XYZ file of C-alpha atoms in Angstrom:
574
model
C 13.080 -11.634 -28.336
C 14.843 -8.780 -30.085
C 18.628 -8.559 -30.103
C 18.432 -5.352 -28.095
C 16.419 -7.062 -25.385
C 18.698 -10.121 -25.297
C 21.834 -8.096 -24.755
C 20.333 -6.245 -21.817
C 21.589 -7.393 -18.416
C 18.033 -7.987 -17.191
C 14.787 -8.708 -18.967
C 11.559 -9.160 -16.977
C 9.933 -12.545 -17.148
C 6.989 -11.489 -19.273
C 6.815 -14.478 -21.605
C 5.759 -11.915 -24.195
C 6.793 -10.810 -27.661
C 9.194 -7.866 -27.874
C 8.983 -4.930 -30.238
C 10.883 -1.613 -30.503
C 9.704 1.265 -28.333
C 10.859 4.599 -26.941
C 12.651 4.779 -23.586
C 12.196 7.468 -20.973
C 14.912 10.106 -20.714
C 17.974 9.075 -18.701
C 18.183 10.546 -15.216
C 21.749 11.820 -15.217
C 23.919 12.372 -18.259
C 27.011 11.347 -16.295
C 25.781 7.788 -15.740
C 27.887 5.342 -17.726
C 26.003 2.311 -19.019
C 27.416 -1.001 -17.808
C 29.070 -3.313 -20.308
C 26.617 -5.277 -22.389
C 26.276 -8.922 -21.540
C 23.984 -11.702 -22.590
C 21.670 -13.125 -19.946
C 22.462 -16.851 -19.568
C 19.765 -19.482 -19.744
C 18.205 -20.531 -16.412
C 20.295 -23.723 -16.269
C 23.579 -21.819 -16.228
C 25.171 -19.851 -13.436
C 24.622 -16.130 -13.855
C 27.717 -13.914 -13.870
C 28.258 -11.745 -10.804
C 26.606 -8.311 -10.931
C 28.584 -5.385 -12.183
C 30.635 -3.601 -9.533
C 30.337 -0.310 -11.360
C 29.612 2.565 -9.028
C 26.801 4.746 -10.286
C 27.107 8.465 -9.536
C 24.675 10.150 -7.223
C 21.846 12.384 -8.296
C 23.659 15.655 -7.735
C 22.065 19.085 -7.484
C 23.839 20.039 -10.713
C 22.458 17.061 -12.597
C 19.010 17.755 -11.163
C 19.209 21.303 -12.450
C 20.324 20.218 -15.909
C 17.507 17.774 -16.261
C 14.946 20.187 -14.843
C 15.976 22.565 -17.601
C 15.379 19.770 -20.109
C 11.752 19.435 -19.090
C 12.190 16.939 -16.272
C 10.775 18.973 -13.375
C 11.007 16.101 -10.906
C 14.799 16.606 -10.915
C 14.791 20.061 -9.413
C 17.666 21.267 -7.262
C 17.532 19.890 -3.719
C 19.745 20.070 -0.659
C 22.618 17.668 -1.283
C 23.310 17.116 2.400
C 20.198 15.075 3.120
C 21.935 11.721 3.498
C 25.097 12.864 5.271
C 26.014 13.662 8.838
C 24.207 11.635 11.513
C 22.727 9.312 8.907
C 26.081 8.096 7.586
C 26.117 5.153 9.995
C 23.048 3.764 8.280
C 24.751 3.925 4.907
C 27.853 2.232 6.296
C 25.621 -0.521 7.650
C 23.947 -0.824 4.271
C 27.258 -1.105 2.425
C 28.649 -3.567 4.936
C 25.522 -5.682 4.593
C 26.086 -5.972 0.827
C 22.305 -5.594 0.510
C 20.924 -7.629 -2.334
C 17.394 -6.241 -2.134
C 16.336 -2.657 -1.488
C 12.813 -1.808 -0.313
C 11.701 1.800 -0.720
C 8.552 3.018 1.023
C 7.207 6.148 2.612
C 7.090 4.436 5.987
C 9.697 2.319 7.732
C 9.181 -0.989 9.529
C 9.425 0.606 12.994
C 7.219 2.862 15.102
C 8.400 4.954 18.052
C 6.562 5.163 21.377
C 7.485 7.425 24.291
C 7.465 5.325 27.487
C 7.889 8.328 29.779
C 11.675 8.201 29.846
C 12.854 7.462 26.323
C 11.715 6.607 22.829
C 11.060 2.886 22.431
C 11.026 1.194 19.041
C 8.320 -1.269 18.061
C 7.597 -3.144 14.875
C 5.093 -1.132 12.863
C 1.641 -2.564 12.300
C 0.069 -2.941 8.890
C 0.112 -5.256 5.936
C 3.107 -3.682 4.185
C 5.550 -4.466 6.994
C 4.286 -8.002 7.578
C 4.387 -8.820 3.856
C 7.893 -7.476 3.150
C 10.014 -8.159 6.236
C 10.255 -11.936 5.488
C 12.686 -10.961 2.712
C 15.354 -10.552 5.394
C 15.236 -14.300 6.040
C 17.036 -15.050 2.790
C 19.362 -12.083 2.246
C 20.349 -8.678 3.548
C 17.672 -6.074 2.956
C 17.932 -2.294 3.069
C 14.666 -0.475 3.760
C 14.721 3.188 2.700
C 11.978 5.342 4.223
C 11.132 9.022 4.599
C 11.519 10.849 7.890
C 10.459 14.375 8.758
C 10.609 16.507 11.875
C 10.583 15.002 15.388
C 9.978 12.384 16.472
C 11.194 10.566 13.357
C 14.151 12.822 12.564
C 15.163 12.757 16.218
C 15.087 8.958 16.215
C 17.233 8.829 13.087
C 19.815 11.147 14.653
C 19.939 8.896 17.696
C 20.448 5.840 15.506
C 17.235 4.131 16.586
C 16.246 3.181 13.050
C 19.232 0.899 12.573
C 19.207 -0.287 16.180
C 15.573 -1.354 16.035
C 16.071 -3.213 12.795
C 19.164 -5.008 14.052
C 17.296 -6.112 17.167
C 14.531 -7.758 15.136
C 16.654 -9.139 12.303
C 20.353 -8.435 11.708
C 19.796 -8.668 7.960
C 17.274 -5.815 7.872
C 18.856 -2.359 7.762
C 16.615 0.699 7.904
C 17.938 3.745 6.051
C 16.028 6.947 6.912
C 15.941 9.697 4.293
C 15.371 13.087 5.983
C 12.987 15.600 4.436
C 12.439 19.203 5.536
C 9.158 19.582 7.400
C 7.540 21.688 4.680
C 8.607 19.223 1.999
C 7.290 16.231 3.915
C 3.968 17.936 4.646
C 3.447 18.804 0.986
C 4.637 15.439 -0.353
C 2.781 13.276 2.151
C -0.226 15.337 3.205
C -1.139 17.699 0.381
C -0.355 15.418 -2.586
C -0.113 11.762 -1.529
C -3.068 11.790 0.855
C -5.247 14.715 -0.158
C -4.917 14.291 -3.940
C -3.655 10.858 -5.023
C -5.354 8.836 -2.281
C -8.645 10.690 -2.745
C -8.428 10.544 -6.544
C -7.752 6.815 -6.620
C -10.500 6.058 -4.093
C -13.113 8.219 -5.873
C -13.547 10.593 -2.936
C -13.203 13.841 -4.905
C -15.997 16.226 -3.952
C -17.081 13.934 -1.097
C -14.611 15.214 1.460
C -11.588 15.122 -0.837
C -9.960 17.963 -2.758
C -12.222 19.934 -5.102
C -9.698 21.864 -7.190
C -5.960 22.290 -7.735
C -4.900 25.842 -6.916
C -1.480 27.493 -6.865
C -0.668 26.064 -3.433
C -1.458 22.549 -4.646
C 0.795 22.977 -7.693
C 3.573 24.146 -5.395
C 2.974 21.065 -3.255
C 3.348 18.922 -6.372
C 6.837 20.362 -6.782
C 7.625 19.268 -3.226
C 6.288 15.777 -4.024
C 8.769 15.570 -6.901
C 11.525 16.908 -4.669
C 10.857 14.189 -2.079
C 11.154 11.501 -4.744
C 14.407 13.047 -6.004
C 15.790 12.989 -2.470
C 14.948 9.306 -2.202
C 16.801 8.666 -5.468
C 19.786 10.610 -4.140
C 19.886 8.548 -0.967
C 19.759 5.224 -2.803
C 22.453 6.348 -5.237
C 24.711 7.424 -2.348
C 24.542 3.948 -0.834
C 27.349 3.170 -3.261
C 26.291 -0.315 -4.278
C 24.197 -1.590 -7.143
C 21.174 -3.419 -5.645
C 20.220 -6.881 -6.775
C 16.595 -5.726 -6.959
C 14.544 -2.663 -6.025
C 11.020 -3.020 -4.612
C 9.283 0.376 -4.593
C 6.009 0.709 -2.735
C 2.878 2.672 -3.488
C 1.562 6.019 -4.673
C 3.932 8.151 -2.608
C 6.764 7.137 -4.948
C 5.316 7.091 -8.464
C 8.210 9.062 -10.065
C 10.946 7.057 -8.314
C 11.305 4.065 -10.707
C 11.979 6.449 -13.591
C 14.637 8.264 -11.572
C 16.345 5.037 -10.530
C 16.269 3.490 -14.003
C 18.819 6.063 -15.147
C 21.065 5.213 -12.207
C 20.723 1.434 -12.409
C 19.989 0.524 -16.042
C 20.283 -3.247 -15.532
C 18.738 -3.603 -12.073
C 15.344 -5.326 -11.756
C 12.872 -2.750 -10.432
C 9.307 -3.436 -9.333
C 6.783 -0.777 -8.391
C 3.721 -2.043 -6.532
C 0.624 0.107 -6.023
C -1.383 -1.030 -3.005
C -4.457 1.108 -3.749
C -6.853 1.036 -6.737
C -5.476 2.421 -9.978
C -7.795 4.893 -11.760
C -9.033 4.568 -15.309
C -8.490 7.333 -17.922
C -11.620 9.423 -17.126
C -10.509 9.739 -13.501
C -6.888 10.466 -14.454
C -8.129 13.336 -16.621
C -9.080 15.154 -13.419
C -5.415 15.993 -12.794
C -3.170 18.038 -15.138
C -1.448 16.314 -18.038
C 2.099 17.006 -16.721
C 1.136 15.210 -13.517
C -0.258 12.248 -15.462
C 2.869 12.085 -17.589
C 5.142 12.101 -14.539
C 3.134 9.384 -12.775
C 2.897 7.025 -15.739
C 6.418 7.563 -17.077
C 7.824 7.215 -13.587
C 6.073 3.879 -13.095
C 7.293 2.681 -16.496
C 10.850 3.055 -15.255
C 10.205 -0.246 -13.479
C 10.812 -3.654 -15.008
C 7.505 -4.870 -13.587
C 4.495 -2.777 -12.572
C 2.525 -4.561 -9.859
C -1.122 -3.841 -9.068
C -3.748 -5.460 -6.873
C -6.333 -6.819 -9.323
C -6.822 -7.548 -13.040
C -9.143 -4.535 -13.145
C -6.292 -2.315 -11.938
C -4.060 -3.804 -14.643
C -6.633 -2.922 -17.302
C -6.937 0.628 -15.930
C -3.166 1.159 -15.957
C -2.798 -0.152 -19.506
C -5.701 2.024 -20.647
C -4.025 5.105 -19.134
C -0.728 4.299 -20.861
C -2.540 3.839 -24.161
C -4.527 7.050 -23.714
C -1.859 9.438 -22.457
C 1.548 8.140 -23.626
C 3.220 7.454 -26.953
C 3.905 3.797 -26.176
C 2.845 0.433 -27.566
C 0.319 -1.248 -25.270
C -0.436 -4.935 -25.711
C -3.509 -5.464 -23.536
C -3.743 -9.128 -24.490
C -0.237 -9.729 -23.117
C -0.402 -7.212 -20.225
C 2.716 -5.426 -21.434
C 3.894 -1.950 -22.401
C 6.668 -1.521 -24.966
C 8.770 1.607 -25.139
C 10.356 2.646 -28.457
C 13.889 1.615 -27.407
C 12.925 -2.063 -27.141
C 12.433 -2.255 -23.374
C 9.300 -4.075 -22.278
C 7.467 -3.515 -19.008
C 5.328 -6.303 -17.608
C 2.113 -5.276 -15.842
C 0.920 -7.865 -13.355
C -1.784 -8.365 -10.729
C -0.472 -9.573 -7.365
C -3.407 -9.686 -4.900
C -2.089 -8.788 -1.452
C -2.745 -11.320 1.279
C -2.028 -12.219 4.907
C 0.166 -14.682 6.790
C -2.218 -17.331 8.205
C 0.401 -18.901 10.486
C 1.378 -15.564 12.020
C -2.275 -14.657 12.560
C -2.970 -17.920 14.359
C 0.015 -17.321 16.619
C -1.242 -13.825 17.417
C -4.778 -14.871 18.365
C -3.336 -17.352 20.885
C -1.589 -14.571 22.854
C -2.753 -13.400 26.310
C -3.489 -9.939 24.886
C -6.116 -11.328 22.516
C -7.601 -13.499 25.268
C -7.940 -10.469 27.557
C -9.565 -8.454 24.771
C -11.958 -11.346 24.160
C -13.176 -11.193 27.746
C -13.756 -7.449 27.535
C -15.686 -7.757 24.275
C -17.936 -10.511 25.607
C -19.599 -7.821 27.721
C -20.297 -5.721 24.620
C -21.624 -8.330 22.207
C -25.298 -9.001 21.567
C -27.087 -12.189 20.612
C -26.139 -11.144 17.079
C -23.028 -9.065 16.428
C -22.063 -7.006 13.383
C -18.528 -5.612 13.312
C -16.419 -3.388 11.127
C -12.659 -2.812 11.407
C -11.116 0.007 9.376
C -9.320 3.309 9.517
C -11.608 6.293 9.979
C -11.235 7.498 6.402
C -13.727 8.958 3.894
C -12.859 6.176 1.447
C -13.988 3.553 3.981
C -17.515 4.994 3.832
C -18.375 4.344 7.485
C -21.177 6.898 7.541
C -23.186 5.048 4.885
C -22.594 1.789 6.741
C -24.110 3.200 9.920
C -27.061 4.619 7.981
C -27.647 1.127 6.579
C -27.627 -0.291 10.114
C -30.214 2.299 11.169
C -32.354 1.262 8.199
C -31.977 -2.382 9.299
C -33.389 -1.557 12.736
C -36.235 0.337 11.076
C -37.031 -2.593 8.747
C -36.652 -5.249 11.432
C -37.888 -4.051 14.840
C -37.509 -7.635 16.075
C -33.734 -7.161 15.974
C -33.764 -4.292 18.481
C -32.137 -5.501 21.665
C -30.702 -8.572 19.924
C -28.160 -7.086 17.528
C -25.132 -4.942 18.347
C -22.867 -3.097 15.940
C -19.273 -2.971 17.236
C -17.199 -0.503 15.219
C -13.413 -0.633 15.589
C -12.290 2.638 14.022
C -8.565 3.309 13.795
C -7.522 6.993 14.001
C -6.075 8.083 10.673
C -4.368 11.250 9.430
C -5.906 13.380 12.141
C -3.604 16.250 11.162
C -5.623 16.705 7.949
C -8.782 18.797 8.170
C -10.768 16.615 5.781
C -10.266 13.615 8.071
C -11.315 15.523 11.186
C -14.426 16.777 9.395
C -15.344 13.263 8.312
C -14.753 11.912 11.829
C -17.175 14.476 13.253
C -19.798 13.573 10.633
C -19.494 9.861 11.445
C -19.773 10.519 15.173
C -22.861 12.639 14.570
C -24.532 9.790 12.672
C -23.705 7.311 15.448
C -25.138 9.619 18.120
C -28.368 10.016 16.135
C -28.770 6.226 15.832
C -28.104 5.599 19.514
C -30.523 8.323 20.573
C -33.228 7.095 18.208
C -33.000 3.377 19.024
C -31.355 3.349 22.459
C -34.572 2.890 24.436
C -36.021 0.221 22.131
C -32.740 -1.707 22.139
C -32.161 -1.453 25.874
C -29.003 0.569 25.336
C -26.919 2.064 22.522
C -26.984 -0.401 19.594
C -23.721 1.018 18.175
C -20.516 0.798 20.200
C -17.371 2.543 18.930
C -13.768 1.657 19.795
C -11.643 4.544 18.512
C -8.132 3.158 18.897
C -5.412 1.284 17.058
C -5.627 -1.992 18.987
C -4.844 -4.913 16.703
C -5.346 -7.584 19.367
C -8.791 -6.217 20.195
C -9.762 -6.145 16.520
C -8.646 -9.752 16.013
C -10.616 -10.799 19.083
C -13.710 -9.183 17.593
C -13.170 -11.020 14.294
C -13.024 -14.343 16.097
C -16.620 -14.101 17.302
C -18.971 -12.152 15.095
C -21.946 -12.965 12.893
C -21.317 -10.360 10.191
C -18.267 -8.418 9.005
C -19.283 -5.277 7.096
C -16.894 -3.679 4.581
C -18.645 -1.025 2.492
C -15.672 1.032 1.285
C -16.032 3.234 -1.785
C -12.880 1.708 -3.272
C -10.257 -0.603 -1.834
C -7.068 -1.906 -3.339
C -7.669 -5.214 -1.571
C -8.817 -4.929 2.095
C -6.831 -7.352 4.209
C -9.310 -7.177 7.107
C -11.590 -9.539 5.191
C -8.754 -12.047 4.789
C -7.700 -11.753 8.430
C -11.288 -12.450 9.474
C -11.430 -15.507 7.201
C -8.375 -16.969 8.954
C -9.111 -16.228 12.631
C -12.910 -16.597 12.873
C -13.861 -19.266 15.416
C -17.487 -19.275 14.315
C -18.572 -19.065 10.663
C -19.892 -15.618 9.894
C -20.910 -13.759 6.753
C -18.841 -11.192 4.861
C -20.859 -8.264 3.476
C -18.481 -6.387 1.177
C -18.531 -3.662 -1.473
C -18.216 -4.969 -4.987
C -15.720 -2.116 -5.514
C -13.251 -3.587 -2.995
C -10.400 -5.596 -4.465
C -11.171 -8.551 -2.209
C -14.663 -8.870 -3.719
C -13.264 -10.709 -6.744
C -11.832 -13.426 -4.493
C -14.926 -13.582 -2.278
C -17.567 -13.390 -5.008
C -18.946 -16.880 -4.282
C -18.572 -16.532 -0.511
C -19.721 -13.034 0.442
C -22.807 -10.900 -0.035
C -21.793 -8.140 -2.447
C -23.227 -4.643 -2.112
C -23.008 -1.272 -3.830
C -21.160 1.057 -1.440
C -23.632 3.958 -1.727
C -26.804 1.833 -1.539
C -28.164 2.237 1.991
C -31.286 0.181 1.286
C -29.381 -2.631 -0.419
C -26.802 -2.775 2.366
C -29.531 -2.966 5.018
C -31.159 -5.876 3.189
C -27.797 -7.638 2.866
C -27.231 -7.270 6.619
C -30.654 -8.780 7.293
C -29.940 -11.673 4.924
C -26.596 -12.312 6.610
C -28.118 -12.348 10.103
C -30.857 -14.753 8.973
C -28.555 -17.097 7.036
C -28.648 -20.741 8.198
C -25.542 -22.136 9.852
C -24.886 -24.672 7.082
C -24.775 -21.983 4.403
C -22.640 -19.687 6.560
C -20.168 -22.502 7.130
C -19.952 -23.410 3.443
C -19.363 -19.803 2.398
C -16.744 -19.274 5.080
C -14.851 -22.472 4.195
C -14.659 -21.452 0.529
C -13.213 -18.045 1.302
C -10.865 -19.331 3.999
C -9.493 -21.963 1.626
C -8.815 -19.335 -0.997
C -6.893 -17.166 1.482
C -4.771 -20.138 2.560
C -3.966 -20.986 -1.061
C -2.575 -17.482 -1.716
C -0.801 -16.103 1.345
C 1.471 -13.100 1.828
C 4.396 -15.393 1.055
C 2.856 -16.288 -2.319
C 2.260 -12.587 -3.021
C 5.932 -11.815 -2.455
C 7.286 -14.894 -4.232
C 5.297 -14.128 -7.372
C 6.974 -10.724 -7.588
C 10.439 -12.125 -6.926
C 9.913 -14.749 -9.630
C 9.040 -12.096 -12.205
C 12.212 -10.234 -11.220
C 14.370 -13.392 -11.440
C 15.189 -13.081 -7.724
C 15.478 -16.135 -5.481
C 12.169 -16.831 -3.773
C 11.483 -17.428 -0.090
């Protein structure tokens, strides 16, 4: 380890050689570096963290750095975190939060019950994987809010109230964004460009070119990240660790590194990371901002080893840095080393088993018993072009054509969750999928004694889990997937051994390679044959495959996913 690295207050646990490298530009010239101190060996007690207060990202500093070629620090409204949101910051300071989570979305949803807004714990893997942190220390969760209802809830204090009701150690800190900024940051860039780019949906329902409006939206994306940095800086306390989530916040680690030079920062990308040929589809300044922003972290977390290789290849191709692919590390010229690690996301088996024993799941089970056939194929996913539902239904139609004996015996139950319905590309894809389903039901309805495809277009988690408990085949034919936690949920809750038919381009395929039937996502014929093989598979083979995959999921749970990241940040594990 170099002397420069040893004297730094924090060094990521890379177990790698160090070498000199260039650091990214500092966020604000007014930030004073903390006094140098040597990190003690693990057997000794670490000194208390510095109490130095780091200045906020001010509009003036943003303007100075924008003039220096750092466009993500453009001038923004400095009042974003004041006024009605100050109570949240007081709660954060009082909580002496050791860990800060930063994500686009908060851990709460809001539902209108006819009289008032009611808070509920948000669904999804991100919330379930991160909220256990509050069991060991105070956690502040920074999230973006836009126009009503979210901004209205923040003004009424529901963010903090909801968090305190579920766990007094979890404090939600909303960061307000103007409506036009949020729409550009979240819709036009995060979802329509980055999501589509990283899931290989360009030209297949995704964006086809980057015009003036899209470049203006990119400026709003950078502004949203700068506002998040402002809010965290205004909290007035140096965090023990920062956990930044996903593609919405690529520039944020670089912004925060200038504010908190010694703080462990991890950025985790939950979706696939593109390789250099795909990254070349966006302008070089965008690539530079994404990669340099991520390298502001101490540890860059990705879903799979393939994603790690893609990220390292992009750094090697587009940046003037030293990439050590054999050690999974990037070295900047100032001597700072960034570890790049694969942390496959997972589920909480114990929590899932508790959920499937609830009355809601039992009631859903009774309803679904009327819909199932002798053989049942299911799919559970958001209605999204990247999930490739249309090709999956075409493969089912081909199955019925190949195997007339299955007509009347097999049912396809599709649990499609509404997603981003405010975006035109999603509405267009939804209509195309519905058209395909109608064609199949009209063509085979008489021969099958009724529609062979049944669609449940709702976000009903209990119903989806009930379907997973009793099915013969789970089909996942996504174009790209960071991981796909549905496959792991199915492995845990299934009462009867079924067969997983999954795209080899899904992150979960690497873990299920010896348990599932792997398919190419665009191969209608191959998918139809895989469905037939799964339906014909003997019980003994189904059981053996299912046990292998289930055992693997139990060995690496959501708790293991989180603990591995905390260990690499030198933060106490759960």
